[in-house]
Short mmCIF file of C-alpha atoms and ligand atoms in Angstrom, two decimals:
data_model
loop_
_atom_site.label_atom_id
_atom_site.label_comp_id
_atom_site.label_asym_id
_atom_site.label_seq_id
_atom_site.Cartn_x
_atom_site.Cartn_y
_atom_site.Cartn_z
CA MET A 32 12.25 18.03 -2.27
CA THR A 33 9.03 19.38 -3.88
CA GLY A 34 6.42 21.37 -1.98
CA VAL A 35 4.04 18.41 -2.01
CA GLU A 36 6.73 16.08 -0.64
CA GLU A 37 7.53 18.60 2.13
CA LEU A 38 3.83 18.88 3.00
CA LEU A 39 3.37 15.10 3.15
CA LEU A 40 6.54 14.55 5.20
CA SER A 41 5.51 17.27 7.67
CA ARG A 42 2.25 15.42 8.37
CA ILE A 43 3.82 12.03 9.28
CA ARG A 44 4.50 11.51 12.98
CA ASP A 45 7.31 9.29 14.27
CA VAL A 46 6.39 7.15 17.30
CA ALA A 47 9.38 5.33 18.82
CA ASP A 48 9.08 1.74 20.05
CA TYR A 49 5.56 1.12 18.69
CA PRO A 50 4.06 -1.47 18.42
CA GLU A 51 7.20 -3.12 19.83
CA PRO A 52 10.69 -2.02 21.00
CA GLY A 53 13.03 -1.02 18.18
CA VAL A 54 10.32 -0.05 15.67
CA MET A 55 9.98 3.62 14.63
CA PHE A 56 6.28 3.72 13.74
CA LYS A 57 5.25 6.11 10.94
CA ASP A 58 1.86 7.45 11.95
CA ILE A 59 -0.21 8.92 9.07
CA THR A 60 -3.18 10.12 11.14
CA PRO A 61 -1.97 13.78 11.12
CA LEU A 62 -1.87 13.61 7.30
CA LEU A 63 -5.40 12.16 7.12
CA ALA A 64 -6.66 14.98 9.34
CA ASP A 65 -5.25 17.66 7.02
CA PRO A 66 -7.47 18.05 3.92
CA ALA A 67 -4.75 19.78 1.85
CA ALA A 68 -2.25 16.98 2.52
CA PHE A 69 -4.79 14.17 2.03
CA THR A 70 -5.95 15.73 -1.26
CA ALA A 71 -2.35 16.15 -2.49
CA LEU A 72 -1.64 12.52 -1.66
CA THR A 73 -4.80 11.31 -3.42
CA ASP A 74 -3.97 13.36 -6.52
CA ALA A 75 -0.38 12.03 -6.61
CA PHE A 76 -1.59 8.42 -6.40
CA ALA A 77 -4.29 9.03 -9.04
CA GLN A 78 -1.57 10.34 -11.41
CA ILE A 79 0.40 7.13 -10.84
CA ALA A 80 -2.74 5.10 -11.63
CA GLU A 81 -3.13 6.98 -14.89
CA ARG A 82 0.58 6.76 -15.82
CA THR A 83 0.75 3.02 -15.17
CA GLY A 84 -2.48 2.26 -17.06
CA ALA A 85 -4.18 0.76 -14.02
CA THR A 86 -7.73 -0.55 -14.44
CA LYS A 87 -8.35 -1.31 -10.74
CA ILE A 88 -7.07 -0.11 -7.36
CA VAL A 89 -6.24 -2.66 -4.66
CA GLY A 90 -5.99 -1.31 -1.10
CA LEU A 91 -4.27 -3.29 1.69
CA GLU A 92 -6.09 -3.44 5.02
CA ALA A 93 -6.33 -1.20 6.91
CA ARG A 94 -4.38 1.94 6.04
CA GLY A 95 -4.34 1.02 2.35
CA PHE A 96 -8.16 1.19 2.43
CA ILE A 97 -8.12 4.77 3.72
CA LEU A 98 -5.61 5.86 1.08
CA GLY A 99 -6.74 3.68 -1.81
CA ALA A 100 -10.50 4.27 -1.81
CA PRO A 101 -10.33 8.02 -2.63
CA VAL A 102 -7.70 7.27 -5.31
CA ALA A 103 -10.14 4.86 -6.98
CA VAL A 104 -12.87 7.51 -6.97
CA ARG A 105 -10.50 10.23 -8.23
CA ALA A 106 -9.12 7.97 -10.99
CA GLY A 107 -12.56 6.62 -11.96
CA LEU A 108 -11.55 3.01 -11.20
CA GLY A 109 -13.01 0.21 -9.08
CA PHE A 110 -11.64 -0.47 -5.61
CA ILE A 111 -10.79 -4.02 -4.48
CA PRO A 112 -10.06 -4.67 -0.79
CA VAL A 113 -7.30 -7.08 0.20
CA ARG A 114 -8.31 -8.03 3.74
CA LYS A 115 -6.76 -9.75 6.72
CA ALA A 116 -7.89 -13.42 6.78
CA GLY A 117 -11.44 -14.28 7.80
CA LYS A 118 -13.19 -11.02 6.85
CA LEU A 119 -14.40 -11.64 3.29
CA PRO A 120 -17.61 -13.67 2.90
CA GLY A 121 -17.12 -15.08 -0.63
CA ALA A 122 -14.64 -17.53 -2.15
CA THR A 123 -11.13 -16.19 -1.51
CA LEU A 124 -7.48 -16.64 -2.41
CA SER A 125 -5.21 -16.28 0.62
CA GLN A 126 -1.52 -15.72 1.24
CA ALA A 127 0.49 -15.84 4.48
CA TYR A 128 3.38 -13.39 5.03
CA ASP A 129 5.72 -11.75 7.56
CA LEU A 130 5.94 -8.00 8.14
CA GLU A 131 8.25 -5.68 10.13
CA TYR A 132 6.50 -6.49 13.42
CA GLY A 133 4.74 -9.84 13.06
CA SER A 134 3.03 -12.16 10.62
CA ALA A 135 -0.44 -12.33 9.10
CA GLU A 136 -2.52 -13.71 6.25
CA ILE A 137 -4.34 -11.68 3.60
CA GLU A 138 -7.20 -12.57 1.29
CA VAL A 139 -9.00 -11.27 -1.78
CA HIS A 140 -12.31 -12.30 -3.31
CA ALA A 141 -11.28 -14.53 -6.21
CA GLU A 142 -14.05 -13.11 -8.45
CA ASP A 143 -12.87 -9.50 -8.01
CA LEU A 144 -9.79 -9.90 -10.23
CA THR A 145 -9.56 -11.55 -13.62
CA ALA A 146 -7.24 -11.83 -16.60
CA GLY A 147 -7.06 -8.44 -18.33
CA ASP A 148 -7.10 -6.44 -15.09
CA ARG A 149 -4.09 -4.19 -14.41
CA VAL A 150 -3.97 -3.52 -10.70
CA LEU A 151 -2.32 -0.64 -8.83
CA ILE A 152 -1.60 -1.71 -5.23
CA VAL A 153 -1.88 1.20 -2.75
CA ASP A 154 -0.56 1.30 0.81
CA ASP A 155 0.96 3.77 3.27
CA VAL A 156 4.30 2.14 4.20
CA LEU A 157 6.71 -0.17 2.39
CA ALA A 158 8.89 -1.64 5.16
CA THR A 159 10.20 -5.21 4.70
CA GLY A 160 7.90 -5.63 1.69
CA GLY A 161 6.24 -8.74 3.11
CA THR A 162 2.71 -7.32 2.87
CA ALA A 163 3.08 -5.90 -0.63
CA GLU A 164 4.86 -9.03 -1.90
CA ALA A 165 1.99 -11.22 -0.62
CA SER A 166 -0.54 -8.95 -2.37
CA ILE A 167 1.42 -9.19 -5.66
CA GLN A 168 1.34 -12.98 -5.34
CA LEU A 169 -2.43 -12.92 -4.72
CA ILE A 170 -3.07 -10.73 -7.76
CA HIS A 171 -0.93 -12.93 -9.99
CA ARG A 172 -2.64 -16.06 -8.67
CA ALA A 173 -6.01 -14.47 -9.56
CA GLY A 174 -4.76 -14.20 -13.16
CA ALA A 175 -4.46 -10.40 -13.18
CA GLU A 176 -1.44 -8.17 -13.88
CA VAL A 177 0.12 -5.74 -11.41
CA ALA A 178 0.46 -2.24 -12.91
CA GLY A 179 2.57 -1.11 -9.96
CA VAL A 180 2.87 -0.66 -6.21
CA ALA A 181 2.27 2.89 -4.92
CA VAL A 182 3.17 3.80 -1.35
CA LEU A 183 3.28 7.05 0.55
CA MET A 184 6.64 6.16 2.11
CA GLU A 185 9.35 3.60 1.68
CA LEU A 186 11.61 2.73 4.64
CA GLY A 187 14.69 2.23 2.47
CA PHE A 188 16.85 0.69 5.20
CA LEU A 189 14.51 -2.35 5.40
CA ASP A 190 15.19 -3.36 1.77
CA GLY A 191 11.60 -4.04 0.70
CA ARG A 192 12.12 -2.65 -2.81
CA PRO A 193 14.39 -5.39 -4.29
CA ARG A 194 12.05 -8.01 -2.90
CA LEU A 195 9.07 -6.41 -4.66
CA GLU A 196 10.99 -5.83 -7.89
CA ALA A 197 11.78 -9.54 -8.01
CA ALA A 198 8.03 -10.30 -7.86
CA LEU A 199 6.77 -7.47 -10.08
CA ARG A 200 7.60 -8.68 -13.64
CA GLY A 201 8.86 -5.21 -14.59
CA ALA A 202 6.09 -3.08 -13.04
CA PRO A 203 7.28 -0.10 -10.95
CA VAL A 204 7.47 0.53 -7.20
CA GLU A 205 6.41 4.18 -6.77
CA ALA A 206 7.24 5.76 -3.39
CA LEU A 207 6.30 9.41 -2.87
CA LEU A 208 8.81 9.66 0.03
CA THR A 209 11.90 7.58 0.89
CA ILE A 210 13.10 7.52 4.47
O1 LIG B 498 6.47 -3.93 4.37
P1 LIG B 498 5.93 -4.65 5.58
O2 LIG B 498 7.02 -5.03 6.55
O3 LIG B 498 5.05 -5.79 5.20
O4 LIG B 498 5.05 -3.60 6.38
C1 LIG B 498 4.14 -2.71 5.77
C2 LIG B 498 2.71 -2.96 6.18
O5 LIG B 498 2.58 -2.82 7.62
C3 LIG B 498 1.48 -1.96 7.90
O6 LIG B 498 0.28 -2.65 7.98
P2 LIG B 498 -0.26 -3.46 9.26
O7 LIG B 498 -0.19 -4.92 8.96
O8 LIG B 498 0.40 -2.96 10.50
O9 LIG B 498 -1.82 -3.16 9.24
P3 LIG B 498 -2.80 -1.93 9.50
O10 LIG B 498 -2.78 -1.10 8.23
O11 LIG B 498 -4.09 -2.66 9.68
O12 LIG B 498 -2.35 -1.14 10.70
C4 LIG B 498 1.47 -1.03 6.71
O13 LIG B 498 0.22 -0.36 6.58
C5 LIG B 498 1.78 -1.94 5.57
O14 LIG B 498 0.62 -2.61 5.09
N1 LIG B 499 7.68 1.43 10.86
C1 LIG B 499 6.42 1.33 10.44
N2 LIG B 499 5.54 2.35 10.58
C2 LIG B 499 4.27 2.25 10.13
N3 LIG B 499 3.79 1.16 9.54
C3 LIG B 499 4.61 0.13 9.37
N4 LIG B 499 4.43 -1.09 8.82
C4 LIG B 499 5.58 -1.77 8.92
N5 LIG B 499 6.53 -1.05 9.50
C5 LIG B 499 5.94 0.15 9.80
#
């Protein structure tokens, strides 16, 4: 494990049985509160954006906003929010999905993504892959390409990766940590 990986892992807190029994919640708030760790994470994601030729960063509400917005600034790219349903005022595309502990619907402003865009999707956790898969579907429906999915941590035992790879048309899933 590299020094950066050790630093990031040391700043993630495990909370048992949250938000429901049987879930081991991965809490990133200690990482956000540590400027060295947050900067290292932002730099690692910005390198992925450069390597994958991304032209826009999509962040998934809510933790993907916190992580994705500084990546967009660092990489010199625009930031597009994918929000939970009912929060965006303009014309939207929407997609329902299930996640590790529930179900939800996400939306994006249709005008924010167009053909020719290559989007890097940023989030904290890849668990079942339901959230990221729905965001890939939204981006494709908007006519844009997905450059990749970048997450801080992948919960490998929940098998989200094959599900995303089936939707990604060859673009990579980049996880800084696998648990
Ligand atoms: O791979 P999945 O099973 O879909 O789970 C991963 C998603 O779950 C969490 O978001 P959540 O919906 O809890 O929203 P939050 O960021 O607003 O807390 C996490 O931030 C990912 O977006
Ligand atoms: N175990 C988990 N910890 C944090 N966020 C999650 N999203 C889905 N599963 C999660």
